[in-house]
Short mmCIF file of C-alpha atoms and ligand atoms in Angstrom, two decimals:
data_model
loop_
_atom_site.label_atom_id
_atom_site.label_comp_id
_atom_site.label_asym_id
_atom_site.label_seq_id
_atom_site.Cartn_x
_atom_site.Cartn_y
_atom_site.Cartn_z
CA UNK S 85 -34.97 -175.02 -273.16
CA UNK S 86 -33.35 -171.98 -274.71
CA UNK S 87 -33.26 -171.65 -278.44
CA UNK S 88 -30.81 -169.44 -280.25
CA UNK S 89 -32.69 -166.79 -282.13
CA UNK S 90 -31.59 -166.40 -285.73
CA UNK S 91 -31.68 -162.87 -287.00
CA UNK S 92 -32.92 -163.26 -290.51
CA UNK S 93 -33.67 -160.49 -292.96
CA UNK S 94 -37.29 -161.58 -293.09
CA UNK S 95 -38.72 -158.11 -293.46
CA UNK S 96 -37.06 -157.63 -296.78
CA UNK S 97 -38.90 -158.52 -299.97
CA UNK S 98 -42.30 -158.45 -298.29
CA UNK S 99 -45.25 -159.63 -300.32
CA UNK S 100 -48.75 -160.89 -299.62
CA UNK S 101 -51.08 -163.78 -300.37
CA UNK S 102 -54.81 -163.20 -300.66
CA UNK S 103 -57.20 -165.36 -298.72
CA UNK S 104 -60.49 -166.17 -300.40
CA UNK S 105 -63.51 -167.59 -298.63
CA UNK S 106 -65.91 -168.85 -301.32
CA UNK S 107 -68.74 -168.40 -298.84
CA UNK S 108 -67.83 -164.85 -297.97
CA UNK S 109 -67.04 -163.14 -301.21
CA UNK S 110 -67.20 -159.73 -299.62
CA UNK S 111 -64.18 -160.41 -297.47
CA UNK S 112 -60.95 -158.90 -298.71
CA UNK S 113 -58.12 -160.24 -296.65
CA UNK S 114 -54.48 -160.98 -297.24
CA UNK S 115 -51.61 -162.48 -295.32
CA UNK S 116 -48.29 -160.70 -295.33
CA UNK S 117 -45.45 -162.91 -296.48
CA UNK S 118 -41.67 -162.77 -296.48
CA UNK S 119 -39.09 -164.55 -298.54
CA UNK S 120 -36.20 -166.38 -297.01
CA UNK S 121 -34.14 -167.52 -299.92
CA UNK S 122 -36.85 -168.39 -302.43
CA UNK S 123 -39.28 -169.78 -299.87
CA UNK S 124 -42.27 -167.63 -298.96
CA UNK S 125 -43.15 -167.52 -295.25
CA UNK S 126 -46.16 -166.22 -293.37
CA UNK S 127 -46.92 -165.55 -289.72
CA UNK S 128 -48.84 -168.32 -287.96
CA UNK S 129 -50.48 -165.84 -285.61
CA UNK S 130 -51.65 -163.68 -288.49
CA UNK S 131 -53.13 -166.71 -290.23
CA UNK S 132 -55.00 -167.55 -287.03
CA UNK S 133 -56.44 -164.04 -287.00
CA UNK S 134 -57.61 -164.19 -290.59
CA UNK S 135 -59.27 -167.56 -290.02
CA UNK S 136 -60.67 -166.35 -286.70
CA UNK S 137 -59.22 -169.28 -284.79
CA UNK S 138 -57.73 -169.13 -281.35
CA UNK S 139 -54.03 -169.40 -281.00
CA UNK S 140 -51.85 -170.11 -278.04
CA UNK S 141 -48.14 -169.57 -277.60
CA UNK S 142 -46.23 -171.74 -275.15
CA UNK S 143 -43.06 -169.81 -274.42
CA UNK S 144 -41.49 -172.61 -272.38
CA UNK S 145 -41.33 -175.05 -275.25
CA UNK S 146 -41.49 -172.53 -278.13
CA UNK S 147 -44.68 -173.90 -279.56
CA UNK S 148 -47.62 -172.25 -281.30
CA UNK S 149 -51.00 -173.98 -281.23
CA UNK S 150 -53.83 -173.07 -283.61
CA UNK S 151 -57.31 -174.28 -282.67
CA UNK S 152 -59.28 -174.90 -285.85
CA UNK S 153 -62.78 -176.31 -285.60
CA UNK S 154 -61.50 -179.54 -287.13
CA UNK S 155 -58.64 -179.84 -284.73
CA UNK S 156 -55.41 -178.53 -283.28
CA UNK S 157 -52.30 -177.64 -285.24
CA UNK S 158 -49.06 -177.52 -283.24
CA UNK S 159 -46.02 -175.76 -284.63
CA UNK S 160 -42.55 -175.80 -283.05
CA UNK S 161 -39.91 -173.14 -283.60
CA UNK S 162 -37.17 -174.22 -286.07
CA UNK S 163 -38.76 -177.62 -286.62
CA UNK S 164 -40.13 -178.94 -289.89
CA UNK S 165 -42.60 -181.16 -288.04
CA UNK S 166 -46.22 -180.10 -287.52
CA UNK S 167 -48.54 -182.01 -285.21
CA UNK S 168 -52.15 -182.07 -286.39
CA UNK S 169 -54.49 -183.84 -283.99
CA UNK S 170 -51.58 -185.97 -282.72
CA UNK S 171 -50.51 -186.81 -286.23
CA UNK S 172 -46.96 -185.74 -287.10
CA UNK S 173 -46.48 -184.31 -290.57
CA UNK S 174 -43.25 -183.08 -292.06
CA UNK S 175 -42.79 -180.00 -294.24
CA UNK S 176 -39.83 -179.68 -296.61
CA UNK S 177 -38.39 -176.80 -294.57
CA UNK S 178 -38.48 -175.70 -290.94
CA UNK S 179 -40.43 -172.90 -289.30
CA UNK S 180 -38.74 -169.74 -288.06
CA UNK S 181 -39.26 -167.86 -284.87
CA UNK S 182 -38.14 -164.29 -284.14
CA UNK S 183 -38.89 -164.30 -280.45
CA UNK S 184 -42.60 -163.53 -280.83
CA UNK S 185 -43.92 -164.55 -284.24
CA UNK S 186 -43.84 -168.02 -285.74
CA UNK S 187 -43.15 -168.05 -289.48
CA UNK S 188 -44.31 -170.96 -291.59
CA UNK S 189 -43.39 -171.89 -295.16
CA UNK S 190 -46.61 -170.73 -296.85
CA UNK S 191 -47.17 -173.30 -299.61
CA UNK S 192 -46.17 -176.29 -297.52
CA UNK S 193 -48.31 -175.14 -294.62
CA UNK S 194 -51.33 -174.54 -296.89
CA UNK S 195 -50.97 -178.13 -298.16
CA UNK S 196 -51.02 -179.41 -294.60
CA UNK S 197 -54.10 -177.35 -293.73
CA UNK S 198 -55.91 -178.38 -296.92
CA UNK S 199 -55.27 -182.03 -296.15
CA UNK S 200 -56.34 -181.82 -292.51
CA UNK S 201 -58.21 -179.06 -290.66
CA UNK S 202 -59.33 -177.07 -293.70
CA UNK S 203 -60.41 -179.91 -296.00
CA UNK S 204 -60.50 -178.86 -299.62
CA UNK S 205 -58.55 -175.64 -299.10
CA UNK S 206 -55.93 -175.09 -301.80
CA UNK S 207 -53.46 -172.61 -303.13
CA UNK S 208 -54.50 -170.94 -306.37
CA UNK S 209 -51.32 -170.09 -308.28
CA UNK S 210 -53.03 -167.86 -310.84
CA UNK S 211 -54.65 -165.62 -308.27
CA UNK S 212 -51.83 -166.07 -305.74
CA UNK S 213 -54.55 -166.82 -303.25
CA UNK S 214 -55.25 -169.35 -300.55
CA UNK S 215 -58.80 -170.49 -301.19
CA UNK S 216 -60.66 -171.76 -298.14
CA UNK S 217 -62.92 -174.82 -298.22
CA UNK S 218 -66.14 -174.25 -300.22
CA UNK S 219 -68.39 -174.54 -297.22
CA UNK S 220 -66.00 -172.92 -294.83
CA UNK S 221 -67.45 -170.09 -292.80
CA UNK S 222 -64.90 -168.77 -290.46
CA UNK S 223 -67.44 -166.82 -288.48
CA UNK S 224 -70.97 -167.19 -287.25
CA UNK S 225 -71.16 -163.70 -285.76
CA UNK S 226 -70.63 -160.73 -288.01
CA UNK S 227 -70.93 -156.99 -287.77
CA UNK S 228 -73.47 -155.16 -285.65
CA UNK S 229 -75.78 -152.32 -286.54
CA UNK S 230 -76.95 -149.97 -283.83
CA UNK S 231 -80.39 -148.39 -284.15
CA UNK S 232 -81.72 -145.61 -281.97
CA UNK S 233 -85.32 -146.21 -280.89
CA UNK S 234 -87.78 -144.04 -279.03
CA UNK S 235 -87.44 -145.98 -275.78
CA UNK S 236 -83.86 -147.12 -276.13
CA UNK S 237 -81.17 -148.54 -278.36
CA UNK S 238 -81.28 -151.74 -280.42
CA UNK S 239 -78.08 -153.49 -281.42
CA UNK S 240 -78.68 -155.89 -284.31
CA UNK S 241 -75.87 -158.42 -284.59
CA UNK S 242 -75.75 -160.38 -287.84
CA UNK S 243 -75.31 -164.13 -287.33
CA UNK S 244 -75.60 -167.27 -289.41
CA UNK S 245 -76.64 -169.76 -286.82
CA UNK S 246 -78.93 -169.99 -283.81
CA UNK S 247 -77.48 -169.49 -280.37
CA UNK S 248 -78.94 -170.43 -277.05
CA UNK S 249 -79.46 -166.97 -275.58
CA UNK S 250 -80.01 -168.37 -272.09
CA UNK S 251 -76.25 -168.90 -271.93
CA UNK S 252 -75.31 -165.45 -273.14
CA UNK S 253 -73.27 -163.58 -270.54
CA UNK S 254 -73.89 -159.84 -270.16
CA UNK S 255 -72.21 -157.36 -267.90
CA UNK S 256 -71.16 -153.72 -267.74
CA UNK S 257 -67.61 -152.78 -266.82
CA UNK S 258 -66.66 -149.99 -264.44
CA UNK S 259 -65.52 -147.83 -267.31
CA UNK S 260 -68.76 -148.13 -269.21
CA UNK S 261 -68.43 -151.03 -271.64
CA UNK S 262 -71.34 -153.36 -272.21
CA UNK S 263 -69.89 -156.85 -272.64
CA UNK S 264 -71.88 -159.61 -274.33
CA UNK S 265 -70.38 -163.10 -274.56
CA UNK S 266 -72.06 -165.58 -276.86
CA UNK S 267 -71.09 -169.23 -276.22
CA UNK S 268 -70.31 -171.05 -279.47
CA UNK S 269 -69.86 -167.78 -281.29
CA UNK S 270 -67.00 -167.19 -283.70
CA UNK S 271 -66.82 -163.51 -284.29
CA UNK S 272 -65.50 -161.50 -287.20
CA UNK S 273 -63.71 -159.02 -285.00
CA UNK S 274 -62.75 -156.72 -287.84
CA UNK S 275 -66.36 -156.39 -288.98
CA UNK S 276 -67.59 -155.77 -285.44
CA UNK S 277 -65.09 -152.97 -284.95
CA UNK S 278 -66.55 -151.36 -288.07
CA UNK S 279 -70.17 -151.65 -286.99
CA UNK S 280 -72.44 -148.70 -287.66
CA UNK S 281 -73.03 -146.91 -284.37
CA UNK S 282 -75.76 -144.76 -282.90
CA UNK S 283 -77.98 -144.40 -279.87
CA UNK S 284 -75.92 -144.58 -276.74
CA UNK S 285 -73.16 -146.68 -278.35
CA UNK S 286 -69.97 -144.79 -279.06
CA UNK S 287 -67.73 -147.59 -280.29
CA UNK S 288 -67.64 -151.35 -280.65
CA UNK S 289 -65.19 -154.18 -280.92
CA UNK S 290 -65.12 -157.93 -280.59
CA UNK S 291 -62.69 -160.62 -279.60
CA UNK S 292 -62.62 -164.33 -279.78
CA UNK S 293 -62.54 -166.22 -276.50
CA UNK S 294 -61.92 -169.92 -276.26
CA UNK S 295 -65.57 -170.95 -276.14
CA UNK S 296 -67.40 -167.69 -276.76
CA UNK S 297 -67.45 -164.67 -278.96
CA UNK S 298 -67.20 -161.46 -277.03
CA UNK S 299 -68.78 -158.24 -278.23
CA UNK S 300 -68.06 -154.95 -276.52
CA UNK S 301 -69.98 -151.70 -276.83
CA UNK S 302 -68.89 -148.42 -275.28
CA UNK S 303 -71.83 -146.74 -273.59
CA UNK S 304 -72.35 -143.01 -273.26
CA UNK S 305 -74.78 -143.42 -270.39
CA UNK S 306 -75.49 -145.72 -267.50
CA UNK S 307 -77.93 -148.49 -268.32
CA UNK S 308 -79.39 -151.55 -266.69
CA UNK S 309 -78.49 -154.92 -268.23
CA UNK S 310 -79.97 -155.34 -271.71
CA UNK S 311 -81.98 -158.28 -273.04
CA UNK S 312 -80.59 -160.54 -275.76
CA UNK S 313 -82.95 -162.24 -278.22
CA UNK S 314 -82.28 -164.67 -281.03
CA UNK S 315 -84.21 -163.94 -284.19
CA UNK S 316 -85.74 -167.11 -285.62
CA UNK S 317 -83.64 -168.64 -288.40
CA UNK S 318 -80.46 -167.46 -286.72
CA UNK S 319 -79.91 -164.42 -288.88
CA UNK S 320 -79.66 -161.91 -286.06
CA UNK S 321 -79.14 -161.49 -282.35
CA UNK S 322 -80.93 -158.52 -280.87
CA UNK S 323 -79.51 -156.70 -277.88
CA UNK S 324 -82.09 -154.27 -276.54
CA UNK S 325 -81.10 -151.48 -274.21
CA UNK S 326 -83.80 -149.48 -272.51
CA UNK S 327 -83.33 -145.78 -271.91
CA UNK S 328 -81.92 -145.23 -268.45
CA UNK S 329 -84.51 -144.33 -265.85
CA UNK S 330 -82.63 -142.63 -263.12
CA UNK S 331 -84.47 -142.17 -259.88
CA UNK S 332 -84.30 -138.50 -258.93
CA UNK S 333 -81.74 -137.66 -256.31
CA UNK S 334 -79.97 -141.01 -256.43
CA UNK S 335 -76.91 -139.73 -258.18
CA UNK S 336 -76.80 -136.64 -256.01
CA UNK S 337 -76.78 -138.80 -252.95
CA UNK S 338 -73.97 -140.87 -254.32
CA UNK S 339 -71.92 -137.76 -255.10
CA UNK S 340 -72.62 -136.27 -251.69
CA UNK S 341 -71.33 -139.32 -249.94
CA UNK S 342 -68.02 -138.90 -251.67
CA UNK S 343 -67.84 -135.20 -250.99
CA UNK S 344 -64.97 -134.23 -248.77
CA UNK S 345 -63.28 -130.92 -249.37
CA UNK S 346 -59.74 -132.10 -249.94
CA UNK S 347 -59.01 -130.53 -253.32
CA UNK S 348 -59.80 -127.01 -254.34
CA UNK S 349 -59.51 -125.72 -257.87
CA UNK S 350 -58.64 -122.04 -258.25
CA UNK S 351 -59.22 -120.60 -261.69
CA UNK S 352 -57.61 -117.22 -262.35
CA UNK S 353 -59.70 -115.74 -265.19
CA UNK S 354 -58.14 -115.01 -268.60
CA UNK S 355 -54.37 -115.01 -269.24
CA UNK S 356 -51.87 -114.84 -272.10
CA UNK S 357 -53.34 -113.24 -275.21
CA UNK S 358 -56.63 -112.83 -273.34
CA UNK S 359 -56.13 -109.86 -271.04
CA UNK S 360 -59.74 -109.77 -269.87
CA UNK S 361 -61.03 -106.27 -269.26
CA UNK S 362 -58.48 -103.50 -269.08
CA UNK S 363 -58.81 -100.39 -266.90
CA UNK S 364 -58.23 -96.82 -268.04
CA UNK S 365 -55.02 -96.82 -266.06
CA UNK S 366 -53.85 -99.89 -267.99
CA UNK S 367 -54.40 -102.49 -265.27
CA UNK S 368 -55.35 -105.82 -266.85
CA UNK S 369 -57.90 -108.25 -265.42
CA UNK S 370 -55.62 -111.24 -266.06
CA UNK S 371 -52.92 -109.74 -263.82
CA UNK S 372 -55.25 -109.17 -260.89
CA UNK S 373 -56.93 -112.57 -261.13
CA UNK S 374 -53.62 -114.44 -261.19
CA UNK S 375 -52.21 -112.55 -258.24
CA UNK S 376 -55.35 -113.00 -256.12
CA UNK S 377 -55.45 -116.70 -257.04
CA UNK S 378 -51.85 -117.28 -256.00
CA UNK S 379 -52.40 -115.41 -252.74
CA UNK S 380 -55.47 -117.52 -251.98
CA UNK S 381 -53.61 -120.71 -252.85
CA UNK S 382 -50.72 -119.80 -250.56
CA UNK S 383 -53.08 -119.14 -247.64
CA UNK S 384 -54.75 -122.52 -248.13
CA UNK S 385 -51.49 -124.41 -248.49
CA UNK S 386 -49.96 -122.74 -245.46
CA UNK S 387 -52.77 -123.48 -243.03
CA UNK S 388 -54.73 -126.48 -244.31
CA UNK S 389 -53.95 -129.87 -245.80
CA UNK S 390 -56.14 -129.22 -248.81
CA UNK S 391 -54.66 -129.82 -252.23
CA UNK S 392 -54.64 -126.64 -254.29
CA UNK S 393 -54.93 -126.91 -258.07
CA UNK S 394 -54.55 -123.84 -260.28
CA UNK S 395 -55.97 -123.91 -263.78
CA UNK S 396 -53.05 -121.61 -264.56
CA UNK S 397 -50.27 -120.28 -262.34
CA UNK S 398 -48.59 -118.03 -264.87
CA UNK S 399 -49.55 -115.62 -267.60
CA UNK S 400 -50.71 -118.15 -270.19
CA UNK S 401 -53.83 -118.65 -272.23
CA UNK S 402 -55.96 -121.61 -271.15
CA UNK S 403 -59.20 -122.31 -273.05
CA UNK S 404 -62.35 -122.40 -270.94
CA UNK S 405 -63.09 -126.06 -271.65
CA UNK S 406 -59.64 -127.01 -270.47
CA UNK S 407 -60.16 -125.26 -267.15
CA UNK S 408 -63.18 -127.41 -266.40
CA UNK S 409 -61.33 -130.48 -267.57
CA UNK S 410 -58.47 -129.72 -265.18
CA UNK S 411 -60.99 -129.30 -262.36
CA UNK S 412 -62.62 -132.67 -263.03
CA UNK S 413 -59.46 -134.62 -263.72
CA UNK S 414 -57.66 -133.48 -260.61
CA UNK S 415 -60.57 -134.56 -258.44
CA UNK S 416 -61.55 -130.99 -257.55
CA UNK S 417 -64.24 -130.63 -254.89
CA UNK S 418 -64.73 -126.89 -255.23
CA UNK S 419 -64.20 -124.65 -258.24
CA UNK S 420 -63.62 -120.94 -257.81
CA UNK S 421 -63.20 -118.81 -260.89
CA UNK S 422 -61.73 -115.39 -260.10
CA UNK S 423 -62.52 -112.37 -262.28
CA UNK S 424 -62.65 -108.60 -262.36
CA UNK S 425 -65.62 -106.72 -263.76
CA UNK S 426 -65.68 -104.08 -266.44
CA UNK S 427 -68.76 -102.17 -267.58
CA UNK S 428 -69.54 -98.99 -269.48
CA UNK S 429 -71.06 -97.36 -266.43
CA UNK S 430 -67.96 -96.12 -264.67
CA UNK S 431 -69.67 -95.45 -261.39
CA UNK S 432 -70.43 -99.16 -260.83
CA UNK S 433 -68.22 -100.70 -258.14
CA UNK S 434 -68.23 -103.49 -255.58
CA UNK S 435 -68.00 -107.26 -255.79
CA UNK S 436 -70.46 -109.96 -256.74
CA UNK S 437 -70.56 -113.76 -257.02
CA UNK S 438 -72.16 -115.63 -259.89
CA UNK S 439 -73.74 -119.05 -260.22
CA UNK S 440 -74.23 -121.09 -263.38
CA UNK S 441 -77.82 -120.82 -264.51
CA UNK S 442 -79.61 -119.44 -267.54
CA UNK S 443 -79.12 -115.67 -267.45
CA UNK S 444 -82.28 -113.98 -266.27
CA UNK S 445 -81.57 -110.27 -266.57
CA UNK S 446 -80.09 -107.93 -269.16
CA UNK S 447 -77.19 -107.28 -266.84
CA UNK S 448 -76.54 -110.99 -266.33
CA UNK S 449 -76.52 -111.58 -270.07
CA UNK S 450 -74.05 -108.75 -270.52
CA UNK S 451 -71.64 -110.04 -267.86
CA UNK S 452 -71.87 -113.58 -269.22
CA UNK S 453 -71.32 -112.35 -272.76
CA UNK S 454 -68.18 -110.54 -271.65
CA UNK S 455 -66.71 -113.51 -269.78
CA UNK S 456 -67.68 -115.99 -272.51
CA UNK S 457 -66.24 -113.86 -275.31
CA UNK S 458 -62.83 -115.42 -274.71
CA UNK S 459 -63.95 -118.29 -276.94
CA UNK S 460 -63.42 -116.09 -279.97
CA UNK S 461 -59.72 -116.05 -279.05
CA UNK S 462 -59.41 -119.79 -278.91
CA UNK S 463 -57.92 -121.29 -282.03
CA UNK S 464 -60.51 -123.95 -282.43
CA UNK S 465 -63.87 -123.95 -280.75
CA UNK S 466 -64.66 -127.59 -281.40
CA UNK S 467 -64.88 -128.20 -277.69
CA UNK S 468 -67.91 -125.94 -277.57
CA UNK S 469 -69.92 -127.81 -280.10
CA UNK S 470 -71.22 -129.65 -277.12
CA UNK S 471 -72.71 -126.46 -275.83
CA UNK S 472 -75.77 -126.67 -277.99
CA UNK S 473 -78.94 -125.51 -276.28
CA UNK S 474 -79.79 -129.06 -275.35
CA UNK S 475 -76.34 -129.78 -273.95
CA UNK S 476 -76.53 -126.58 -271.97
CA UNK S 477 -79.84 -127.59 -270.45
CA UNK S 478 -78.64 -131.10 -269.65
CA UNK S 479 -75.42 -129.80 -268.22
CA UNK S 480 -77.25 -127.25 -266.12
CA UNK S 481 -79.54 -129.97 -264.84
CA UNK S 482 -76.66 -132.25 -263.99
CA UNK S 483 -75.06 -129.40 -262.14
CA UNK S 484 -78.21 -128.66 -260.22
CA UNK S 485 -77.02 -131.48 -257.99
CA UNK S 486 -74.53 -128.96 -256.66
CA UNK S 487 -76.73 -125.90 -257.00
CA UNK S 488 -77.65 -125.77 -253.35
CA UNK S 489 -74.00 -125.97 -252.29
CA UNK S 490 -72.91 -123.49 -254.95
CA UNK S 491 -75.51 -121.02 -253.72
CA UNK S 492 -74.38 -121.47 -250.14
CA UNK S 493 -70.74 -120.99 -251.09
CA UNK S 494 -71.59 -117.84 -253.05
CA UNK S 495 -73.50 -116.39 -250.11
CA UNK S 496 -70.65 -117.12 -247.69
CA UNK S 497 -68.15 -115.61 -250.10
CA UNK S 498 -70.14 -112.40 -250.40
CA UNK S 499 -70.39 -112.19 -246.64
CA UNK S 500 -66.67 -112.70 -246.06
CA UNK S 501 -65.57 -110.37 -248.86
CA UNK S 502 -67.84 -107.76 -247.35
CA UNK S 503 -65.96 -108.03 -244.05
CA UNK S 504 -62.63 -107.65 -245.82
CA UNK S 505 -63.17 -105.06 -248.51
CA UNK S 506 -65.40 -102.25 -247.37
CA UNK S 507 -66.84 -102.10 -250.90
CA UNK S 508 -70.50 -102.55 -251.83
CA UNK S 509 -71.81 -106.12 -251.65
CA UNK S 510 -73.64 -106.52 -254.96
CA UNK S 511 -74.99 -109.91 -254.05
CA UNK S 512 -75.26 -113.36 -255.66
CA UNK S 513 -76.32 -113.50 -259.30
CA UNK S 514 -76.94 -116.06 -262.00
CA UNK S 515 -75.77 -116.37 -265.60
CA UNK S 516 -74.68 -118.96 -268.14
CA UNK S 517 -70.95 -118.85 -267.68
CA UNK S 518 -69.23 -121.34 -269.93
CA UNK S 519 -66.27 -121.72 -267.59
CA UNK S 520 -68.63 -123.13 -264.99
CA UNK S 521 -70.27 -125.66 -267.29
CA UNK S 522 -69.11 -129.21 -266.90
CA UNK S 523 -67.29 -128.98 -263.59
CA UNK S 524 -68.95 -131.58 -261.40
CA UNK S 525 -68.56 -129.89 -258.03
CA UNK S 526 -69.84 -126.81 -256.24
CA UNK S 527 -68.62 -123.87 -258.28
CA UNK S 528 -68.84 -120.11 -258.44
CA UNK S 529 -67.42 -117.22 -260.36
CA UNK S 530 -66.45 -114.16 -258.35
CA UNK S 531 -66.13 -110.67 -259.79
CA UNK S 532 -63.86 -109.13 -257.21
CA UNK S 533 -64.26 -105.50 -258.29
CA UNK S 534 -64.74 -103.12 -261.23
CA UNK S 535 -61.62 -102.29 -263.17
CA UNK S 536 -63.78 -99.81 -265.09
CA UNK S 537 -64.19 -97.72 -261.94
CA UNK S 538 -61.25 -95.40 -261.40
CA UNK S 539 -61.07 -95.78 -257.63
CA UNK S 540 -61.52 -99.54 -257.71
CA UNK S 541 -58.93 -99.96 -260.46
CA UNK S 542 -56.47 -98.20 -258.19
CA UNK S 543 -57.37 -100.50 -255.28
CA UNK S 544 -57.14 -103.63 -257.43
CA UNK S 545 -53.63 -102.57 -258.35
CA UNK S 546 -52.54 -102.65 -254.71
CA UNK S 547 -51.05 -105.73 -253.02
CA UNK S 548 -52.88 -105.03 -249.79
CA UNK S 549 -56.30 -104.95 -251.43
CA UNK S 550 -55.59 -108.14 -253.37
CA UNK S 551 -54.49 -109.80 -250.15
CA UNK S 552 -57.78 -108.72 -248.57
CA UNK S 553 -59.72 -110.31 -251.41
CA UNK S 554 -57.72 -113.52 -251.03
CA UNK S 555 -58.36 -113.57 -247.29
CA UNK S 556 -62.08 -113.05 -247.79
CA UNK S 557 -62.18 -115.99 -250.18
CA UNK S 558 -60.01 -118.05 -247.85
CA UNK S 559 -62.32 -117.44 -244.87
CA UNK S 560 -65.32 -118.32 -247.03
CA UNK S 561 -63.78 -121.63 -248.13
CA UNK S 562 -62.99 -122.65 -244.56
CA UNK S 563 -66.47 -121.73 -243.36
CA UNK S 564 -68.03 -123.61 -246.23
CA UNK S 565 -65.85 -126.64 -245.54
CA UNK S 566 -66.83 -126.62 -241.91
CA UNK S 567 -70.51 -126.28 -242.63
CA UNK S 568 -70.90 -128.64 -245.57
CA UNK S 569 -68.57 -131.47 -244.76
CA UNK S 570 -70.36 -131.66 -241.42
CA UNK S 571 -73.81 -131.55 -242.99
CA UNK S 572 -72.97 -134.19 -245.52
CA UNK S 573 -71.42 -136.51 -243.01
CA UNK S 574 -74.43 -136.09 -240.72
CA UNK S 575 -76.71 -136.89 -243.64
CA UNK S 576 -74.75 -140.08 -244.24
CA UNK S 577 -75.02 -141.20 -240.65
CA UNK S 578 -78.80 -140.86 -240.53
ZN1 LIG T 656 -63.23 -112.09 -266.55
#
């Protein structure tokens, strides 16, 4: 049955009516109302939310059903009749419906509720408030408080009745939410979303299901299923999460099984306002790195079916953290950051490849300092707050899953560049390069030459030399792909 929708100016003259729960003085809630003529209307769905009752909209027959504990209230669009537990009651004016919300004449509807499913509830003219029944407690599950403990995280959920915890459903979603469903629970969803957080819980919210209250907690780490305990007297539910114990190597194995070199991330160092190091002749690092990167990308695209992702493909400034983010979000399987060296000692020349690890020599610290200094150019360095010492250690450890592969890639790259360039092979080195932190894949940073050396600056300015660098890197990637995809697949088949 189709119903003509009346377009009424219901959003004009908006007002509100407070809702008071004598049992829950701390609650400050109000229902928005609208005047049509001199009759004040409110949204049925909003009322359901405030009273924490389920509601159901039947679009076929234009009915709204509210499920109070004391019974069902059925409202029909444009009808003045309300059905409460099969009893038909008539209001002095009809409801309105705007295609999604059902609007009820506030005073008349409050009278119906007070006489039926909310016994004793009344409208207080002085306070312009709808006062719930004295004993009415809309909820039996309230806000949660998360406490960080030595061996895990404790979520204390405030309740006002005892629940049978044997029936509590717990599971963890693929995207890291812990879901706890408490049968018989009626949850104050607003309060739960404002719970105090901590431990491994990043956010929380709740929703009312037909027969259960559902609480959701966003986890920052993988956990096994927590235990749920009822505290005697029914004042709290305790959800206890033990610190994750991750068997060594497990995660690595999992990652290895998924490793197939189909996407390669090429990161041309610097760009835009960050020129990198600049040679005496005026050649800028950012120009060389971009050109070499594009040459390498073209070679890969022309002869393989690998997807090539550039962190930048023009002369723009990209913060370091964003480069890693691009690598992870595009499903990169290999990350190659291309740079050009610059040092005070103008005789230094040749190429070298770097791995992410705590810097262990003066020289390594100096090179890392130079490449990391770009952060000073970034407008806001909030993204690096994560790089506290502890985060650095954790990140380095997480990356150690790919350390073996990164080392192998670096070695192959040095070998292949050596064949191409006829410049000194300065070997594989280690330092704490920020651009390498966070990328969850084998990753290296290559310093293709010294712009601070007059002869090498000249070479780096030539197309032919840049092409040679790109070809060296290209050969290295193909060799690495051949060797490691094979090894990993063989490992899987054992
Ligand atoms: Zn650089």
